[in-house]
Each structure stands twice: as structure tokens, then as C-alpha cells.
CSV table of C-alpha atoms and ligand atoms in Angstrom, one decimal:
chain,number,residue,atom,x,y,z
A,11,UNK,CA,55.5,128.0,-128.2
A,12,UNK,CA,53.3,125.6,-130.0
A,13,UNK,CA,50.7,122.9,-129.3
A,14,UNK,CA,51.7,119.2,-129.5
A,15,UNK,CA,50.8,115.7,-128.5
A,16,UNK,CA,53.7,114.5,-126.3
A,17,UNK,CA,54.4,110.9,-125.2
A,18,UNK,CA,56.5,110.6,-122.1
A,19,UNK,CA,57.7,107.5,-120.4
A,20,UNK,CA,59.3,106.8,-117.0
A,21,UNK,CA,59.3,104.0,-114.4
A,22,UNK,CA,55.6,104.7,-113.7
A,23,UNK,CA,54.7,104.0,-117.4
A,24,UNK,CA,53.7,105.9,-120.5
A,25,UNK,CA,51.8,109.3,-120.3
A,26,UNK,CA,50.4,111.0,-123.4
A,27,UNK,CA,48.5,114.3,-123.8
A,28,UNK,CA,48.3,117.7,-125.5
A,29,UNK,CA,50.8,120.1,-124.2
A,30,UNK,CA,52.5,123.4,-125.0
A,31,UNK,CA,56.1,123.0,-126.3
A,32,UNK,CA,58.8,125.6,-126.8
A,33,UNK,CA,60.3,125.8,-130.3
A,34,UNK,CA,63.8,125.4,-128.9
A,35,UNK,CA,63.0,121.8,-128.0
A,36,UNK,CA,62.4,120.8,-131.7
A,37,UNK,CA,64.9,118.2,-132.9
A,38,UNK,CA,67.8,118.9,-135.3
A,39,UNK,CA,66.8,119.3,-138.9
A,40,UNK,CA,67.4,121.7,-141.8
A,41,UNK,CA,63.7,122.6,-142.5
A,42,UNK,CA,61.1,123.9,-140.0
A,43,UNK,CA,57.5,123.4,-141.1
A,44,UNK,CA,54.3,125.1,-139.8
A,45,UNK,CA,52.2,121.9,-139.7
A,46,UNK,CA,48.6,122.5,-140.9
A,47,UNK,CA,47.4,119.0,-140.8
A,48,UNK,CA,48.4,115.5,-139.7
A,49,UNK,CA,46.5,112.2,-139.3
A,50,UNK,CA,46.0,109.3,-137.0
A,51,UNK,CA,47.3,106.2,-138.8
A,52,UNK,CA,47.3,102.7,-137.3
A,53,UNK,CA,51.0,103.2,-136.3
A,54,UNK,CA,50.2,106.4,-134.5
A,55,UNK,CA,47.4,104.7,-132.6
A,56,UNK,CA,49.8,102.0,-131.6
A,57,UNK,CA,52.3,104.6,-130.4
A,58,UNK,CA,49.7,106.8,-128.5
A,59,UNK,CA,48.0,103.9,-126.8
A,60,UNK,CA,51.3,102.2,-126.0
A,61,UNK,CA,49.9,99.0,-127.6
A,62,UNK,CA,52.9,98.5,-129.9
A,63,UNK,CA,56.6,99.3,-129.6
A,64,UNK,CA,56.6,102.1,-132.1
A,65,UNK,CA,58.3,104.9,-130.2
A,66,UNK,CA,62.1,104.5,-129.9
A,67,UNK,CA,63.0,107.5,-127.7
A,68,UNK,CA,61.1,109.6,-125.2
A,69,UNK,CA,59.7,112.2,-125.0
A,70,UNK,CA,58.2,111.8,-128.5
A,71,UNK,CA,55.8,113.8,-130.6
A,72,UNK,CA,53.9,111.1,-132.5
A,73,UNK,CA,52.5,111.4,-136.1
A,74,UNK,CA,54.2,109.6,-139.0
A,75,UNK,CA,52.9,112.2,-141.5
A,76,UNK,CA,52.1,115.8,-141.9
A,77,UNK,CA,51.4,118.6,-144.4
A,78,UNK,CA,52.2,122.2,-144.0
A,79,UNK,CA,54.2,125.3,-145.0
A,80,UNK,CA,57.9,125.7,-144.8
A,81,UNK,CA,58.8,128.5,-142.3
A,82,UNK,CA,62.6,128.2,-142.4
A,83,UNK,CA,64.9,126.2,-144.6
A,84,UNK,CA,68.7,125.6,-144.9
A,85,UNK,CA,68.0,122.9,-147.5
A,86,UNK,CA,68.5,123.9,-151.2
A,87,UNK,CA,65.3,122.2,-152.3
A,88,UNK,CA,62.9,124.2,-150.0
A,89,UNK,CA,62.2,127.8,-149.3
A,90,UNK,CA,59.9,129.6,-146.8
A,91,UNK,CA,56.3,129.4,-148.1
A,92,UNK,CA,56.7,126.1,-149.9
A,93,UNK,CA,53.8,123.7,-149.3
A,94,UNK,CA,55.2,120.2,-148.3
A,95,UNK,CA,54.2,116.7,-147.2
A,96,UNK,CA,56.0,114.1,-145.3
A,97,UNK,CA,55.4,110.4,-144.9
A,98,UNK,CA,57.5,108.0,-142.8
A,99,UNK,CA,61.3,108.1,-142.5
A,100,UNK,CA,60.9,107.2,-138.8
A,101,UNK,CA,59.2,110.5,-138.0
A,102,UNK,CA,56.8,110.0,-135.0
A,103,UNK,CA,58.9,107.0,-134.1
A,104,UNK,CA,62.5,108.1,-133.6
A,105,UNK,CA,62.2,111.8,-134.7
A,106,UNK,CA,59.5,114.2,-133.5
A,107,UNK,CA,56.5,113.9,-135.7
A,108,UNK,CA,53.4,115.6,-137.2
A,109,UNK,CA,51.0,115.8,-134.3
A,110,UNK,CA,52.2,119.2,-133.4
A,111,UNK,CA,51.9,122.7,-134.9
A,112,UNK,CA,55.7,122.8,-135.7
A,113,UNK,CA,58.0,120.1,-137.0
A,114,UNK,CA,61.7,120.3,-137.8
A,115,UNK,CA,63.0,117.6,-140.1
A,116,UNK,CA,65.5,116.8,-142.8
A,117,UNK,CA,64.6,118.4,-146.1
A,118,UNK,CA,65.5,115.2,-147.8
A,119,UNK,CA,62.4,113.6,-146.2
A,120,UNK,CA,60.0,116.2,-147.6
A,121,UNK,CA,58.4,116.5,-151.0
A,122,UNK,CA,56.5,119.4,-152.5
A,123,UNK,CA,52.7,119.1,-152.2
A,124,UNK,CA,51.3,118.7,-155.7
A,125,UNK,CA,49.2,121.6,-157.0
A,126,UNK,CA,45.6,121.3,-156.2
A,127,UNK,CA,46.1,119.5,-152.9
A,128,UNK,CA,45.5,121.4,-149.6
A,129,UNK,CA,47.2,120.3,-146.4
A,130,UNK,CA,43.8,119.0,-145.2
A,131,UNK,CA,43.1,116.8,-148.2
A,132,UNK,CA,46.7,115.6,-148.4
A,133,UNK,CA,46.3,114.3,-144.9
A,134,UNK,CA,42.9,112.9,-145.6
A,135,UNK,CA,44.9,110.7,-148.0
A,136,UNK,CA,47.8,110.5,-145.6
A,137,UNK,CA,50.3,107.7,-145.2
A,138,UNK,CA,47.4,105.2,-145.5
A,139,UNK,CA,46.3,106.5,-149.0
A,140,UNK,CA,49.9,106.9,-150.1
A,141,UNK,CA,50.6,103.3,-149.1
A,142,UNK,CA,47.4,102.2,-151.0
A,143,UNK,CA,48.8,103.9,-154.1
A,144,UNK,CA,52.2,102.2,-153.6
A,145,UNK,CA,50.4,98.8,-153.4
A,146,UNK,CA,48.6,99.5,-156.7
A,147,UNK,CA,51.9,100.6,-158.3
A,148,UNK,CA,53.5,97.3,-157.1
A,149,UNK,CA,50.6,95.3,-158.7
A,150,UNK,CA,50.8,97.3,-161.9
A,151,UNK,CA,54.6,96.7,-162.1
A,152,UNK,CA,53.8,93.0,-161.9
A,153,UNK,CA,51.5,93.3,-164.8
A,154,UNK,CA,48.1,93.3,-163.2
A,155,UNK,CA,45.5,95.1,-165.3
A,156,UNK,CA,41.7,95.3,-164.8
A,157,UNK,CA,41.0,92.6,-167.5
A,158,UNK,CA,42.8,90.0,-165.4
A,159,UNK,CA,39.9,89.9,-163.0
A,160,UNK,CA,38.7,91.0,-159.5
A,161,UNK,CA,40.9,92.6,-156.9
A,162,UNK,CA,40.4,91.8,-153.2
A,163,UNK,CA,40.9,94.6,-150.7
A,164,UNK,CA,41.1,93.5,-147.0
A,165,UNK,CA,40.5,95.8,-144.1
A,166,UNK,CA,38.4,97.7,-146.5
A,167,UNK,CA,36.7,100.1,-144.1
A,168,UNK,CA,40.0,101.2,-142.7
A,169,UNK,CA,42.3,103.9,-143.9
A,170,UNK,CA,44.5,101.9,-146.4
A,171,UNK,CA,41.5,99.8,-147.4
A,172,UNK,CA,39.1,102.7,-148.1
A,173,UNK,CA,41.5,104.6,-150.3
A,174,UNK,CA,42.6,101.4,-152.1
A,175,UNK,CA,38.9,100.6,-152.9
A,176,UNK,CA,38.4,104.1,-154.3
A,177,UNK,CA,41.6,104.2,-156.3
A,178,UNK,CA,41.2,100.7,-157.8
A,179,UNK,CA,37.6,101.4,-158.8
A,180,UNK,CA,38.7,104.6,-160.5
A,181,UNK,CA,41.3,102.7,-162.4
A,182,UNK,CA,38.6,100.3,-163.7
A,183,UNK,CA,39.1,97.3,-161.5
A,184,UNK,CA,36.2,95.3,-160.1
A,185,UNK,CA,36.9,95.4,-156.4
A,186,UNK,CA,35.9,92.8,-153.8
A,187,UNK,CA,35.9,94.6,-150.4
A,188,UNK,CA,36.4,92.4,-147.3
A,189,UNK,CA,35.2,94.0,-144.0
A,190,UNK,CA,34.3,93.0,-140.5
A,191,UNK,CA,31.6,95.7,-140.6
A,192,UNK,CA,29.0,94.6,-143.0
A,193,UNK,CA,27.1,97.7,-141.8
A,194,UNK,CA,29.5,99.6,-144.0
A,195,UNK,CA,28.4,97.9,-147.2
A,196,UNK,CA,26.8,101.0,-148.6
A,197,UNK,CA,29.9,103.1,-147.8
A,198,UNK,CA,32.2,100.6,-149.5
A,199,UNK,CA,29.9,100.5,-152.6
A,200,UNK,CA,29.8,104.3,-152.7
A,201,UNK,CA,33.6,104.2,-152.8
A,202,UNK,CA,33.4,101.8,-155.8
A,203,UNK,CA,33.4,98.3,-154.4
A,204,UNK,CA,31.5,95.9,-156.8
A,205,UNK,CA,31.1,93.2,-154.0
A,206,UNK,CA,31.4,93.3,-150.2
A,207,UNK,CA,32.3,90.2,-148.3
A,208,UNK,CA,32.4,89.4,-144.5
A,209,UNK,CA,36.0,89.3,-143.3
A,210,UNK,CA,35.1,86.3,-141.2
A,211,UNK,CA,35.2,84.2,-144.4
A,212,UNK,CA,39.0,84.9,-144.6
A,213,UNK,CA,39.9,85.1,-141.0
A,214,UNK,CA,40.2,81.5,-139.9
A,215,UNK,CA,42.9,78.8,-140.9
A,216,UNK,CA,42.1,77.6,-144.5
A,217,UNK,CA,43.3,75.2,-147.2
A,218,UNK,CA,46.6,76.1,-148.7
A,219,UNK,CA,45.0,76.1,-152.2
A,220,UNK,CA,41.4,77.2,-152.7
A,221,UNK,CA,39.1,78.0,-155.6
A,222,UNK,CA,40.7,80.8,-157.7
A,223,UNK,CA,38.7,84.0,-157.0
A,224,UNK,CA,40.8,87.2,-157.6
A,225,UNK,CA,43.6,88.2,-159.8
A,226,UNK,CA,45.2,90.5,-157.2
A,227,UNK,CA,44.9,91.6,-153.6
A,228,UNK,CA,45.7,94.7,-151.5
A,229,UNK,CA,46.1,93.4,-148.0
A,230,UNK,CA,46.5,95.5,-144.8
A,231,UNK,CA,45.5,92.7,-142.5
A,232,UNK,CA,48.1,89.9,-142.6
A,233,UNK,CA,47.8,86.6,-140.6
A,234,UNK,CA,45.1,84.0,-141.8
A,235,UNK,CA,43.5,86.6,-143.9
A,236,UNK,CA,46.6,87.1,-146.0
A,237,UNK,CA,47.1,83.3,-146.1
A,238,UNK,CA,43.6,82.7,-147.4
A,239,UNK,CA,43.9,85.6,-149.9
A,240,UNK,CA,47.0,84.0,-151.4
A,241,UNK,CA,45.3,80.6,-151.5
A,242,UNK,CA,42.4,82.0,-153.6
A,243,UNK,CA,44.5,84.1,-155.9
A,244,UNK,CA,44.3,83.1,-159.6
A,245,UNK,CA,47.3,81.7,-161.4
A,246,UNK,CA,50.0,84.3,-162.1
A,247,UNK,CA,48.2,86.8,-159.8
A,248,UNK,CA,49.8,89.0,-157.2
A,249,UNK,CA,49.2,90.2,-153.6
A,250,UNK,CA,50.5,93.5,-152.3
A,251,UNK,CA,50.9,93.0,-148.5
A,252,UNK,CA,51.3,96.2,-146.4
A,253,UNK,CA,49.7,95.6,-143.0
A,254,UNK,CA,49.1,93.5,-140.0
A,255,UNK,CA,45.8,94.5,-138.5
A,256,UNK,CA,44.9,90.9,-137.8
A,257,UNK,CA,48.5,89.8,-137.0
A,258,UNK,CA,52.1,89.7,-138.0
A,259,UNK,CA,52.0,86.0,-138.6
A,260,UNK,CA,51.6,84.4,-142.0
A,261,UNK,CA,50.5,80.8,-141.5
A,262,UNK,CA,50.5,79.3,-145.0
A,263,UNK,CA,52.4,77.0,-147.4
A,264,UNK,CA,54.4,77.7,-150.5
A,265,UNK,CA,51.6,76.1,-152.6
A,266,UNK,CA,50.1,79.3,-154.2
A,267,UNK,CA,53.6,80.5,-155.1
A,268,UNK,CA,55.0,77.3,-156.7
A,269,UNK,CA,51.9,75.8,-158.1
A,270,UNK,CA,50.1,78.9,-159.3
A,271,UNK,CA,53.0,81.3,-159.9
A,272,UNK,CA,51.4,83.7,-157.5
A,273,UNK,CA,53.6,86.6,-156.3
A,274,UNK,CA,53.7,88.1,-152.8
A,275,UNK,CA,54.8,91.8,-153.1
A,276,UNK,CA,55.8,93.5,-149.8
A,277,UNK,CA,55.2,97.2,-149.6
A,278,UNK,CA,57.0,99.4,-147.1
A,279,UNK,CA,56.0,103.1,-147.4
A,280,UNK,CA,58.5,104.4,-144.8
A,281,UNK,CA,61.7,104.5,-146.8
A,282,UNK,CA,60.6,104.8,-150.5
A,283,UNK,CA,62.9,107.0,-152.5
A,284,UNK,CA,61.8,110.5,-153.3
A,285,UNK,CA,61.1,109.7,-157.0
A,286,UNK,CA,58.5,107.1,-156.0
A,287,UNK,CA,56.9,109.4,-153.5
A,288,UNK,CA,56.6,112.2,-156.0
A,289,UNK,CA,55.0,109.9,-158.5
A,290,UNK,CA,52.6,108.3,-156.0
A,291,UNK,CA,51.5,111.8,-154.8
A,292,UNK,CA,51.1,113.0,-158.4
A,293,UNK,CA,48.7,110.1,-159.1
A,294,UNK,CA,46.8,110.7,-155.9
A,295,UNK,CA,46.3,114.4,-156.7
A,296,UNK,CA,44.9,113.4,-160.1
A,297,UNK,CA,42.5,111.0,-158.4
A,298,UNK,CA,41.2,113.5,-155.9
A,299,UNK,CA,37.6,113.5,-157.1
A,300,UNK,CA,37.4,109.7,-157.1
A,301,UNK,CA,38.7,109.5,-153.5
A,302,UNK,CA,35.5,111.0,-152.2
A,303,UNK,CA,37.5,112.4,-149.2
A,304,UNK,CA,34.4,114.0,-147.6
A,305,UNK,CA,32.9,110.6,-147.3
A,306,UNK,CA,36.1,108.9,-146.2
A,307,UNK,CA,37.3,111.5,-143.7
A,308,UNK,CA,36.5,112.8,-140.3
A,309,UNK,CA,38.4,115.9,-139.1
A,310,UNK,CA,39.3,116.3,-135.4
A,311,UNK,CA,41.4,118.7,-133.2
A,312,UNK,CA,44.5,117.9,-131.2
A,313,UNK,CA,42.3,117.6,-128.1
A,314,UNK,CA,40.6,114.5,-129.6
A,315,UNK,CA,43.7,112.7,-130.8
A,316,UNK,CA,44.1,110.3,-127.8
A,317,UNK,CA,40.5,109.4,-127.7
A,318,UNK,CA,40.4,108.7,-131.5
A,319,UNK,CA,43.6,106.6,-131.2
A,320,UNK,CA,41.9,104.3,-128.7
A,321,UNK,CA,38.8,104.0,-131.0
A,322,UNK,CA,41.1,103.2,-134.0
A,323,UNK,CA,42.8,100.4,-132.0
A,324,UNK,CA,39.3,99.1,-131.2
A,325,UNK,CA,38.4,98.9,-134.9
A,326,UNK,CA,35.8,101.6,-134.5
A,327,UNK,CA,37.2,104.2,-136.9
A,328,UNK,CA,35.9,104.2,-140.5
A,329,UNK,CA,38.2,105.5,-143.2
A,330,UNK,CA,40.6,108.4,-142.4
A,331,UNK,CA,40.9,110.8,-139.5
A,332,UNK,CA,42.5,114.2,-140.2
A,333,UNK,CA,43.9,116.3,-137.4
A,334,UNK,CA,43.5,120.0,-138.2
A,335,UNK,CA,46.5,121.8,-136.6
A,336,UNK,CA,45.9,125.2,-138.2
A,337,UNK,CA,42.8,125.7,-136.0
A,338,UNK,CA,43.9,123.6,-132.9
A,339,UNK,CA,44.5,126.0,-130.1
B,412,LIG,N1,53.6,99.0,-145.0
B,412,LIG,C1,53.4,100.3,-144.8
B,412,LIG,O1,54.2,101.1,-145.2
B,412,LIG,C2,52.1,100.7,-144.2
B,412,LIG,C3,51.6,102.0,-144.3
B,412,LIG,C4,50.4,102.3,-143.7
B,412,LIG,C5,49.7,101.3,-143.0
B,412,LIG,N2,50.3,100.1,-142.8
B,412,LIG,C6,49.6,99.1,-142.0
B,412,LIG,O2,48.4,98.8,-142.6
B,412,LIG,C7,47.4,98.4,-141.6
B,412,LIG,C8,46.2,99.2,-141.8
B,412,LIG,O3,46.5,100.6,-141.5
B,412,LIG,P1,45.3,101.6,-141.5
B,412,LIG,O4,45.9,103.0,-141.2
B,412,LIG,O5,44.5,101.5,-142.7
B,412,LIG,O6,44.5,101.1,-140.2
B,412,LIG,P2,42.9,101.2,-139.9
B,412,LIG,O7,42.4,102.4,-140.4
B,412,LIG,O8,42.8,100.9,-138.4
B,412,LIG,O9,42.4,100.0,-140.8
B,412,LIG,C9,42.6,98.6,-140.4
B,412,LIG,C10,41.4,97.8,-140.8
B,412,LIG,O10,41.7,96.4,-140.7
B,412,LIG,C11,40.6,95.7,-140.3
B,412,LIG,N3,40.9,95.0,-139.1
B,412,LIG,C12,41.1,95.5,-137.9
B,412,LIG,N4,41.3,94.5,-137.0
B,412,LIG,C13,41.2,93.3,-137.7
B,412,LIG,C14,41.3,91.9,-137.3
B,412,LIG,N5,41.6,91.5,-136.1
B,412,LIG,N6,41.1,91.0,-138.3
B,412,LIG,C15,40.9,91.4,-139.6
B,412,LIG,N7,40.7,92.7,-140.0
B,412,LIG,C16,40.9,93.6,-139.0
B,412,LIG,C17,39.5,96.8,-140.1
B,412,LIG,O11,38.7,96.9,-141.3
B,412,LIG,P3,37.2,96.3,-141.4
B,412,LIG,O12,36.5,96.8,-140.2
B,412,LIG,O13,36.8,96.8,-142.7
B,412,LIG,O14,37.3,94.8,-141.4
B,412,LIG,C18,40.2,98.0,-139.9
B,412,LIG,O15,39.5,99.2,-140.2
B,412,LIG,C19,48.2,98.5,-140.3
B,412,LIG,O16,48.7,97.3,-139.9
B,412,LIG,C20,49.3,99.5,-140.6
B,412,LIG,O17,50.3,99.4,-139.7
B,412,LIG,C21,51.5,99.8,-143.4
């Protein structure tokens, strides 16, 4: 038996809570992992609160990421005792996920945890941090370098935003952090932001072309914020778009793209090939000191997951939340 968060649904609606589950209920897969840590990402909060159609089949263990130790493996790439991390692949959506002390998954979805990363700090980074790194890789591939100018990070106090600010700053970029919580200015500057702006300045409908302000953008917010971010991107700059915390809509014109040669680069962490995952995690492990994970992270137990998911949906969670499963009874 092991402890898990379970989401169930019937005609009366959705129920979610911590429960004890028998190992024989684990889904099919060739690797069984003793999960040591998971996290609460935006997608997990949508699933747990029922505010978004994330879960495709019930009952479901949520949790789109986890880190832990292989207990059993029929996969040639993994052996018992290996330390592994998983992000995405529909885990926590259509296949039981990481908010449980055991997970059974396809070995093809796992990668080995880089040396120097514990399960707890891998999950302090989590899918949010891994996605922030994928956004930076997308900008680099487009040719963005620090000398080109400032980089805007939206949703800066959130999970993706906090790690993006720290990573960009470590790489030598001058970061403009946009937040709805100006009370977090000191936190964002500690992570490396050169300037902190009020997200309200980007949140409303704006002109299709605006004064050129930044060379690049990491956007986890979407909607008018993304439209305004594009409108104020310098000629030949780029925007890595990965989220929709303000909305899925994108109310803008083609003006920044055809008149300034600006590029919009979509980032989807869920199905990246293994080679890109390994490279992103290698770079994250090398940036560990700069990520200031103690500042960015709060650690909770399985008992607190549902409460934290509601707080995250209400925009009240700063940075990252790690769920410690090794000590959750
Ligand atoms: N594409 C992918 O593969 C991928 C991977 C991971 C996450 N995501 C997406 O990225 C987004 C952020 O994820 P996360 O885990 O970082 O979530 P999070 O920790 O909740 O951060 C989201 C941040 O967005 C800002 N925000 C919230 N509501 C807003 C609103 N109405 N208008 C403007 N800003 C708002 C807040 O930052 P401030 O308080 O600082 O303003 C909030 O902290 C989500 O949409 C998530 O689904 C996508």
C-alpha cells in the first residue's frame, strides 16, 4: 500500500483527497518508481481543483512530474536503484502521476537525474523550471544573446517565471520582471531581475505596435499580456510563449511579425524528445546555485496538496511548491 492523491468523478461531481492505494492498482508500465518528490504545477492545480479539463480518465493520481528511485524495471535503460525524473508525457492527465509514493510508467518517459541533483531539488525546479529552460533554449536557437538587450519575463513570481528570471540573470541577461505582486519586488531582484514592472501595464488591450523595449520575452501568461509583449519587442527579437495564466486567447495583429521580423516561438514541454530533456536537465543542474531554490521553494506534505492547489489557482503561491513524498505518511 502507498499514499496518493486520488481524483474521482461520478454523477455527483469530482472528489479529491489523500488516500491509501494498493500497488496492484498501478497502471501498466515497464518501470516502477519509489517517488521521493513531486510538485504542484499550474496544470496540477487545474486538475485538483477541477477548474480545467486536465484529467482524461478517472480515478486519476494527479502530478505531471516526479523524481525518485527505480524499484523495478523491465526497461533496458533503467535498473533498480537508478535515480530518475519525469516531466509530462500525459502523466497526471491520462496516466497516473507523481502525487503518490509509487508510480509505474513507461521507461521511455524517464531520464536519469543528473549527478548533484537530489529528488527534492529536481522537483523544486520541476516542470516549471524545465519549461523555463526550454524557453531559453528556444530563444538561444533563434540567436538571442545578452548583448541584444533586455528580456521580459511575465508571471515572474510564479513557478516558470521565478526560474526563468534566475536562469536568464545567471546567463548574463538584463531581466525585466512583470508581476501582479509588486510586494515581491525584493524577491525578484534577489533572483536577479534588473527591473520589476507592474503586470497591469501589460494586461489590457494595447496598440499593435508599441515602443521597442525588449529583445526577447519568456511568457507564461498569454492573452493581452502576450499581445503587448510582442508589440513592444525590438526588431528581430523573439518571444517564447509557454503559458496561459491570464488566458488562452491571443488578441493581436500580425504587425510585430511582418513589420519588425519578430518571432513567436511556442514551447510545449510535454512531448520533448529525450535528447532535449537530458540537455535541459544538464544545464539546470549546472545552474543550481543561481536558482536559489531555498528562496524560490516551499516544501509541503501530501496532506497539504489540495489546499495549496486552491491557493495556486488564486495566484497566492510564490515560486515553487515541492511535495515531499519520502516523509509523507
Ligand atoms: N508549455 C508548457 O509545456 C508549460 C509547462 C509548464 C507550465 N506551463 C504553463 O505556464 C503557466 C505558468 O505555470 P506556473 O507553474 O509557473 O504557474 P504559477 O506558479 O501559478 O505562475 C503563474 C503566474 O502567472 C501570473 N498570473 C496569474 N494569473 C494572472 C492573470 N490573470 N494575469 C496575468 N498574470 C497572471 C502570476 O504571477 P505574478 O503574480 O508574478 O503576476 C502567477 O504567479 C501556466 O499557464 C502553465 O500551464 C506550460
